[in-house]
Short mmCIF file of C-alpha atoms in Angstrom, two decimals:
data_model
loop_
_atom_site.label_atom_id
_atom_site.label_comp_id
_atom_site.label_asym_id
_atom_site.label_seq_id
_atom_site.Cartn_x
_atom_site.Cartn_y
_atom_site.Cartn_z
CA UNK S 1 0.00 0.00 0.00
CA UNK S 2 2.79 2.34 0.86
CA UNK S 3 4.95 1.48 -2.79
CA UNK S 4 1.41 2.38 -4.20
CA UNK S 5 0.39 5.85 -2.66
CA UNK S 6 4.99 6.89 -3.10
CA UNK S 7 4.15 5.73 -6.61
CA UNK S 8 1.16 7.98 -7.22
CA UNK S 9 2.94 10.41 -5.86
CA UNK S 10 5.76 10.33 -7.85
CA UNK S 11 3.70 10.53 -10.48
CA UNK S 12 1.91 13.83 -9.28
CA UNK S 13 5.24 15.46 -8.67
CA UNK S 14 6.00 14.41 -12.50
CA UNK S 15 3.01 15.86 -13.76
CA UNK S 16 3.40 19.08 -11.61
CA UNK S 17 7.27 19.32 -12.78
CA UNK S 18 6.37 19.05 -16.51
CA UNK S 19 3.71 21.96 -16.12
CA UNK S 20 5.82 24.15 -14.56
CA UNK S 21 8.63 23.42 -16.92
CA UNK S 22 6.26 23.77 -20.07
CA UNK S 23 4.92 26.96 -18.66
CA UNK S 24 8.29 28.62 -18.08
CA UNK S 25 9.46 27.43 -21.13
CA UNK S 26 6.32 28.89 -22.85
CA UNK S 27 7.02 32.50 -21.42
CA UNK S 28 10.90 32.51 -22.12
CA UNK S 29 10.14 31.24 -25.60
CA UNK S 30 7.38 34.20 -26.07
CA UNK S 31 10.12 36.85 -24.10
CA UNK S 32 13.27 35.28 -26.99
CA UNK S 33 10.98 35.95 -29.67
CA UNK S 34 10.19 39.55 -29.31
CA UNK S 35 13.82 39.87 -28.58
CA UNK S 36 14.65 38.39 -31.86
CA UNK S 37 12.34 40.72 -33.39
CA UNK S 38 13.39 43.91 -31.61
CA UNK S 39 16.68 42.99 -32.72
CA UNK S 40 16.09 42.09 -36.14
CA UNK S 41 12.77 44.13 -37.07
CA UNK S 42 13.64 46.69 -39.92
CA UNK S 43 13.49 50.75 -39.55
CA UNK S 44 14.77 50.24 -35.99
CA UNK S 45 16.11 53.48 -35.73
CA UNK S 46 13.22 55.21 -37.34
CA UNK S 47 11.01 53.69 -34.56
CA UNK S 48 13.60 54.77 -31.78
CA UNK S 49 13.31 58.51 -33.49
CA UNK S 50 9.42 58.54 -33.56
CA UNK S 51 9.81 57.38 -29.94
CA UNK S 52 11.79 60.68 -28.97
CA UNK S 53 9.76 62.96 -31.10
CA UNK S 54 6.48 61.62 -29.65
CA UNK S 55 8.21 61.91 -25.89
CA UNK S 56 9.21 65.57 -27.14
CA UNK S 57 5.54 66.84 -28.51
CA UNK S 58 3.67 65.16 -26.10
CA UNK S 59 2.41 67.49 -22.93
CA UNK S 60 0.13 66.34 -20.26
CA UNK S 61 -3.02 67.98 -21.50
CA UNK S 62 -5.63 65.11 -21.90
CA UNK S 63 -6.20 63.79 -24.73
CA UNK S 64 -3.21 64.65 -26.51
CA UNK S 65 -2.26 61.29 -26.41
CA UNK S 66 -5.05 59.96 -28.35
CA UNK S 67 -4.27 63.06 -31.19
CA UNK S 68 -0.77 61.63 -31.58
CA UNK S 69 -1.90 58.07 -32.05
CA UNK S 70 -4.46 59.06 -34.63
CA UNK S 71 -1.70 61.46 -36.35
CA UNK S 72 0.37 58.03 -36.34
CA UNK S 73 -2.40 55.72 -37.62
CA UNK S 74 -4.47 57.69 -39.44
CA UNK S 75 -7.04 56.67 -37.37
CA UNK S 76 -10.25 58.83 -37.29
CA UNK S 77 -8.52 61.60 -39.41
CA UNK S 78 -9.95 62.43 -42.90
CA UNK S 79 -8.95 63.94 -46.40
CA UNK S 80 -5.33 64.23 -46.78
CA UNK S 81 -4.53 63.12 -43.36
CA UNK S 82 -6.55 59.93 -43.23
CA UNK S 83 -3.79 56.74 -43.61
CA UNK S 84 -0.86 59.42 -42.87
CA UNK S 85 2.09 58.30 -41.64
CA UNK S 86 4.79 61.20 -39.93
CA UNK S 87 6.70 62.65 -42.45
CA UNK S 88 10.27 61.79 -42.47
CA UNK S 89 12.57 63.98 -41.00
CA UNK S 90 16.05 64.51 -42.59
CA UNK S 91 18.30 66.90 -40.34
CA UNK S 92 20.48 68.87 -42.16
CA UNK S 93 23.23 71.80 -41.38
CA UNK S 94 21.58 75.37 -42.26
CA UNK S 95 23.90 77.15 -39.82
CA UNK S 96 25.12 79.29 -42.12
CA UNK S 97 22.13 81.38 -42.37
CA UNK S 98 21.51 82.13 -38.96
CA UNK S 99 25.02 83.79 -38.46
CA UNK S 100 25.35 82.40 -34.85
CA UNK S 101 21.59 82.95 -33.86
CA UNK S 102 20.19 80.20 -31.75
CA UNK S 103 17.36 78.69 -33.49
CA UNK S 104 15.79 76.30 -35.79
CA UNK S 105 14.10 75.81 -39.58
CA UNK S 106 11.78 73.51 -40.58
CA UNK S 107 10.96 73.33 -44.51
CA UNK S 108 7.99 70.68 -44.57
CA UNK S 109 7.57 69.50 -48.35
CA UNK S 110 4.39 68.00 -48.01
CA UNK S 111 4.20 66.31 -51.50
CA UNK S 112 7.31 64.42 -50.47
CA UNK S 113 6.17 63.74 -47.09
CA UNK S 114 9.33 65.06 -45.46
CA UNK S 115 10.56 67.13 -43.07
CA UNK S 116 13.95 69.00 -43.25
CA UNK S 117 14.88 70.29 -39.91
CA UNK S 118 17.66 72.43 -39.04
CA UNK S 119 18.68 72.10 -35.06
CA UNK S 120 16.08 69.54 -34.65
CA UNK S 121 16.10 69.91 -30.38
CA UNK S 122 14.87 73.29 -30.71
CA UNK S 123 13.21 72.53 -33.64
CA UNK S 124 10.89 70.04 -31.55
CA UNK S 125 10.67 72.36 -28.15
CA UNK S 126 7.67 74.17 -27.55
CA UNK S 127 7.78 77.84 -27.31
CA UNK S 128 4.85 80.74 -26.80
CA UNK S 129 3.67 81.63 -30.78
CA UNK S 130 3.13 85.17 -30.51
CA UNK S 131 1.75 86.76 -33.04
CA UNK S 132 2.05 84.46 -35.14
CA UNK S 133 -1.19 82.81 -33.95
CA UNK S 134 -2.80 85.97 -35.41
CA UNK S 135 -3.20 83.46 -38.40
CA UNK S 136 -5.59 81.40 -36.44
CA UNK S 137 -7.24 83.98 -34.67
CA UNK S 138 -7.88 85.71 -38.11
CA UNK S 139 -8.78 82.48 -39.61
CA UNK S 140 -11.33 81.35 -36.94
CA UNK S 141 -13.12 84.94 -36.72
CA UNK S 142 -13.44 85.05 -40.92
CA UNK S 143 -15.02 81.53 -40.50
CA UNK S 144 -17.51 82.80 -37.45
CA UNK S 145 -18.23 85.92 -39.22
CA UNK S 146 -16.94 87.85 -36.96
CA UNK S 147 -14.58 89.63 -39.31
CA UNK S 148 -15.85 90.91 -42.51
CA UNK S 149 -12.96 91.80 -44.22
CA UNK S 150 -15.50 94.56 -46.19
CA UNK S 151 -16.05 96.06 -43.09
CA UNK S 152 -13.40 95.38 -40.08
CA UNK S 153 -12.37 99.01 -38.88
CA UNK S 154 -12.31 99.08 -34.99
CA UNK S 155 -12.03 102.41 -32.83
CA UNK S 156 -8.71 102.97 -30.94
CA UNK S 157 -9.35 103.60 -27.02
CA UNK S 158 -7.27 106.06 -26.99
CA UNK S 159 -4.31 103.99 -24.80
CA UNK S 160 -0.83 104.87 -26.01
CA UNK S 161 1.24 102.28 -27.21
CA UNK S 162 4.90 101.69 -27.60
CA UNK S 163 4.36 100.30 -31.52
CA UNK S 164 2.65 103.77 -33.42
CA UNK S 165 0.93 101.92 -35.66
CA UNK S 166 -1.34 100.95 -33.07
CA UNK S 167 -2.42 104.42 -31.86
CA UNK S 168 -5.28 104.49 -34.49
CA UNK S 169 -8.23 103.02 -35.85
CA UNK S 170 -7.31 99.74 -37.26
CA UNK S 171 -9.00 97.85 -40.39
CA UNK S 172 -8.21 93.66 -40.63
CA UNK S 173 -5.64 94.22 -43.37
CA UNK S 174 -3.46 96.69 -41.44
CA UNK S 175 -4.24 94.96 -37.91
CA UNK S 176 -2.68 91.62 -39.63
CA UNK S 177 0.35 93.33 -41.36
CA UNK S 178 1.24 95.75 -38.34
CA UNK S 179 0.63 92.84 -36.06
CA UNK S 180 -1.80 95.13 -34.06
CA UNK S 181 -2.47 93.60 -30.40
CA UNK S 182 -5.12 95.26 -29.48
CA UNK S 183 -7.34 94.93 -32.47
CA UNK S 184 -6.71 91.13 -31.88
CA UNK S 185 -6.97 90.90 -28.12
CA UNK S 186 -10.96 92.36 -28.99
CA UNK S 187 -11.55 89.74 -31.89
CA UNK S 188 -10.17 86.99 -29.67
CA UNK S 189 -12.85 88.39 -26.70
CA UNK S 190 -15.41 88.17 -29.27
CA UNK S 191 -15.01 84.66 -30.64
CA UNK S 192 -14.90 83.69 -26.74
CA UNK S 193 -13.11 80.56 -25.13
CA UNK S 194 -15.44 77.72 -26.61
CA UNK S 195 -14.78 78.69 -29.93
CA UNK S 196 -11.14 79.53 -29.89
CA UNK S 197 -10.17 75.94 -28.41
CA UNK S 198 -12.91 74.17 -30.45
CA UNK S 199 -10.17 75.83 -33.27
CA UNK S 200 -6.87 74.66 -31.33
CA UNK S 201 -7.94 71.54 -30.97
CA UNK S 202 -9.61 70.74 -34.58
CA UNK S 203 -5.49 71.96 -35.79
CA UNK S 204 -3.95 69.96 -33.16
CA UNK S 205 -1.97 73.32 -32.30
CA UNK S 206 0.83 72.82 -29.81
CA UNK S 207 -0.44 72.03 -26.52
CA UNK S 208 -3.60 73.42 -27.01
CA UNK S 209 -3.66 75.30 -23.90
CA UNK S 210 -5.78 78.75 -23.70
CA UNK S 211 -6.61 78.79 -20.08
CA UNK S 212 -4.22 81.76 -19.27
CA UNK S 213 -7.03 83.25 -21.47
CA UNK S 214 -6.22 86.97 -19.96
CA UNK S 215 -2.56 86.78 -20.48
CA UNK S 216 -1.44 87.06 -17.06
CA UNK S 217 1.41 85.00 -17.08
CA UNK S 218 3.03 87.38 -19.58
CA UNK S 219 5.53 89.70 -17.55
CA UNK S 220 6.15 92.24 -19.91
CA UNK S 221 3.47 93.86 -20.28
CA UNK S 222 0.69 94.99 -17.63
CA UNK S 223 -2.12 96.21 -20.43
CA UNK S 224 -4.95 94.36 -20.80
CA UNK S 225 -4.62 94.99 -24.18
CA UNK S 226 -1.62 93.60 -25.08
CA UNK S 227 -1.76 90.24 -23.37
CA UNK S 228 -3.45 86.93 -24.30
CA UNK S 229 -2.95 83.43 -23.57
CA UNK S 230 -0.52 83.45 -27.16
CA UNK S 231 1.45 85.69 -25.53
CA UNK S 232 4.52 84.53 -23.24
CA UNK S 233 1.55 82.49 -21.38
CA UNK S 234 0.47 79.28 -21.36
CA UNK S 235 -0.53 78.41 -25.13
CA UNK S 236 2.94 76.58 -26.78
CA UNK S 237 3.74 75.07 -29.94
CA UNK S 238 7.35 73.80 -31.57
CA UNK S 239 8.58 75.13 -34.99
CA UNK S 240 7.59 71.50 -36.62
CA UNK S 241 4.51 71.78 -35.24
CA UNK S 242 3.96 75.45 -37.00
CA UNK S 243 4.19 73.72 -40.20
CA UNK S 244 2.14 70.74 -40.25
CA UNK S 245 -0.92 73.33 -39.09
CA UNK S 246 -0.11 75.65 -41.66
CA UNK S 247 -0.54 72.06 -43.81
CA UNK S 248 -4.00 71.52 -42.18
CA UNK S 249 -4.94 75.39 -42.59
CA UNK S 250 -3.96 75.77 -46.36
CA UNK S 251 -3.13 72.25 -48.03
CA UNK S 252 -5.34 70.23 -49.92
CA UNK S 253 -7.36 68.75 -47.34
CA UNK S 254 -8.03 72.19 -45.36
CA UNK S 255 -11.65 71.74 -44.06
CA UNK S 256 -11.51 75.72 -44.37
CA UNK S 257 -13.77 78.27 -46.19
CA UNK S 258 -12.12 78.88 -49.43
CA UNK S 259 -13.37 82.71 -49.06
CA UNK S 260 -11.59 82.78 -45.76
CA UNK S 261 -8.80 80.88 -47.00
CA UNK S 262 -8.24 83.86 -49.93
CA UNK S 263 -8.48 86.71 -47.31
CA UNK S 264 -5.77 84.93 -45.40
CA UNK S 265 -3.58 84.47 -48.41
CA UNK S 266 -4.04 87.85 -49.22
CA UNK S 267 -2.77 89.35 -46.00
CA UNK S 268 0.25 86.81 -45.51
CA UNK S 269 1.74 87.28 -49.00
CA UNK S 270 5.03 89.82 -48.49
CA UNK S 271 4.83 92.90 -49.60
CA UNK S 272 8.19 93.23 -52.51
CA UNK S 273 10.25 95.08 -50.49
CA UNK S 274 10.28 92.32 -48.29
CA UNK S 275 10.70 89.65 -50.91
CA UNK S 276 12.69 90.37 -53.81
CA UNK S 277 12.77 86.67 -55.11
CA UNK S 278 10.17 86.29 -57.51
CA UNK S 279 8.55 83.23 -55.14
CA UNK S 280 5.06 83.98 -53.61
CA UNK S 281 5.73 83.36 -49.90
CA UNK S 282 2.92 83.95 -47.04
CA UNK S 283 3.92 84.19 -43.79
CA UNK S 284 2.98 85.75 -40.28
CA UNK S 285 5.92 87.02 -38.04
CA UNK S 286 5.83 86.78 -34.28
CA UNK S 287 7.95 88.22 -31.30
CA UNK S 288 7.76 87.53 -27.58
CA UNK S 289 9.82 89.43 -24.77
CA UNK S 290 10.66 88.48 -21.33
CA UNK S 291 12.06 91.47 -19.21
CA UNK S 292 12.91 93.48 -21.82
CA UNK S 293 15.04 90.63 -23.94
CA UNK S 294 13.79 88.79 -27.13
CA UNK S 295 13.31 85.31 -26.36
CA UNK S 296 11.03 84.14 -28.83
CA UNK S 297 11.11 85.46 -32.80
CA UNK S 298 9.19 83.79 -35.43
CA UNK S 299 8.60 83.88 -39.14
CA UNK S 300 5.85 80.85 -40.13
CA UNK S 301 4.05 79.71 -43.50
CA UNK S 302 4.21 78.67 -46.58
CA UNK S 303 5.33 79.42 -50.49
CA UNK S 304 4.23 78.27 -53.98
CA UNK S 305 6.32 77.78 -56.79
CA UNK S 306 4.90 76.09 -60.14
CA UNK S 307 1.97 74.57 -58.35
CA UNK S 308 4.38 72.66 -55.84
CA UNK S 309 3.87 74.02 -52.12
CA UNK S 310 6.04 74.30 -49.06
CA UNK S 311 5.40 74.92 -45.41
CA UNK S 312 7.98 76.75 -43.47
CA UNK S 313 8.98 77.87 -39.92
CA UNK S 314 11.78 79.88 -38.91
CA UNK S 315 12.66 80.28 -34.87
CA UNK S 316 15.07 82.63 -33.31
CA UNK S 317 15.70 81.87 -29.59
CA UNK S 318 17.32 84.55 -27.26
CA UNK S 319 21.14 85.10 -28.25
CA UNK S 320 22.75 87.07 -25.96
CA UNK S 321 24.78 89.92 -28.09
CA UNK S 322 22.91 89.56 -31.09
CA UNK S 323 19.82 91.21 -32.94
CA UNK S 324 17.50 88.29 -32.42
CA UNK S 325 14.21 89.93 -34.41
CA UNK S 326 10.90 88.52 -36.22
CA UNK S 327 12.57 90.55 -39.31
CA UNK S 328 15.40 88.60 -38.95
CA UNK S 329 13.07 85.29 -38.54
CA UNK S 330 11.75 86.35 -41.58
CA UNK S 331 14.64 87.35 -43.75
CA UNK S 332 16.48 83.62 -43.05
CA UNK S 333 12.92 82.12 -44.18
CA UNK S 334 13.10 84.02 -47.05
CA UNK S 335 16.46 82.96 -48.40
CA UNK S 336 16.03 79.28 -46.90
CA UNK S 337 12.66 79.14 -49.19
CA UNK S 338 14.14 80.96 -52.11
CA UNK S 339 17.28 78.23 -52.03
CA UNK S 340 14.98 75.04 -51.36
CA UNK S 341 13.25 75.78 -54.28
CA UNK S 342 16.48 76.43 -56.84
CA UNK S 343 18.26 72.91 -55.40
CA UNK S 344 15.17 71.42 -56.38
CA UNK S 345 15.02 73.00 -60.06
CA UNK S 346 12.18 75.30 -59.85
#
């Protein structure tokens, strides 16, 4: 009786052994082959780069998460964006033309689907957009109605202000070009905070953060008038990210008015004495100070060239010693667009 119950237990203990061996061996076999795979899967170090850019753009706003996924996938986009992969990004040296300026370029050559980035760290590092938001604040009042471009004049108050352009009555056109922040702090009152992050969010724009809706964070200024939430405050957005909304805003896929979309163009494109190369470009500078230093200068858009378009962003960061200036943003764009174009034969 005793050689019978030490044989079924033996056996038990057999059984038991072979399970637990089978199971382990199960798991290590599962843990080898996504080794193998990591190790041998193809585009490795794209993957390890769309990692860091992801880790870069992402903030902790909710939701965000799900808008890079989809911008990954495709998922739940439409037109031109639906089945979109990110656009490759190709670093390359464009030092020369910021003659020791800390900064960044992005050309983003849609049709191609890539990216070339100059400085890519800053290039991916969210910064305040200034005035050069004035693009979607512009855009989202033409669509509302709230600017008709036939009849936009607005009263001054009266308040002095350091820029003279601003101590008048302003129409749309003139508000735009002279980058006019009072006329824009009222039409950003009147399309209200619903509406103006209904419009961040649609774009995907930066972090899509307006609750500093007042401007108060900005230290530079103590007028009411000349401080908003895109303004040194809590709304951010990175020089790649400038481009792929301009995409959004003005590419083939724009969801946008095309009436709207015309009044825009018309405002952005440079005047000649501010582009002398033949190319239409359209553009918006932007400037932001902090205690009486530049730290933020901006030139964003895009140019045409025999029905081929570009979207551009030029960033200036604060460079002790040197004229860092949203003309000088601008004038780098202008030769950076101006030479993309000629090394590709247009």
């Amino acid at each position: 009786m005793r050689k019978k119950v030490l044989r079924i237990t033996g056996i038990y203990m057999a059984v038991m052994c072979m399970l637990f061996l089978g199971g382990c061996s199960g798991s290590q076999g599962r843990e080898n082959g996504q080794a193998v795979q990591n190790k041998t899967g193809s585009g490795q170090g794209s993957k390890d780069e769309k990692t860091q850019r992801q880790k870069q753009l992402e903030d902790e706003q909710p939701g965000q998460q799900d808008v890079n996924a989809k911008q990954k996938t495709g998922e739940g986009l439409s037109g031109e964006d639906a089945g979109k992969t990110e656009p490759e990004l190709v670093e390359t040296d464009w030092s020369e033309y910021f003659h020791g300026m800390n900064g960044a370029a992005v050309i983003y050559d849609a049709s191609r689907m890539q990216q070339a980035v100059f400085c890519k760290k800053t290039a991916m590092t969210r910064r305040s957009p200034c005035s050069t938001f004035k693009i979607i604040s512009s855009l989202t009042a033409l669509e509302l109605g709230i600017i008709n471009p036939e009849h936009s004049l607005r009263s001054w108050s009266g308040e002095v202000f350091w820029n003279e352009n601003w101590n008048r009555d302003k129409d749309f056109q003139s508000a735009f070009r002279d980058s006019c922040v009072w006329y824009f702090r009222e039409v950003t009152d009147e399309i209200g905070p619903q509406a103006m992050k209904e419009a961040v969010d649609k774009l995907s724009y930066g972090n899509r953060d307006i609750s500093d809706w007042e401007g108060r964070l900005n230290t530079n200024n103590s007028s009411p008038a000349l401080t908003g939430f895109w303004i040194e405050s809590s709304l951010k957005i990175s020089p790649i990210e400038q481009t792929e909304v301009m995409e959004r805003i003005f590419g083939n896929a724009s969801s946008y008015s095309k009436a709207s979309l015309d009044v825009l163009r018309e405002v952005m494109l440079l005047a000649e004495e501010q582009n002398q190369t033949g190319i239409p470009i359209y553009g918006k500078t932007g400037m932001g100070v902090e205690h009486g230093v530049t730290v933020d200068a901006w030139f964003s858009g895009f140019a045409q060239q025999e029905g081929r378009t570009i979207y551009f962003c030029v960033y200036l960061g604060r460079t002790d010693g040197m004229d860092v200036s949203s003309a000088a943003a601008r004038e780098i764009a202008v030769q950076l667009v101006s030479d993309y174009f000629k090394a590709a034969g247009y």
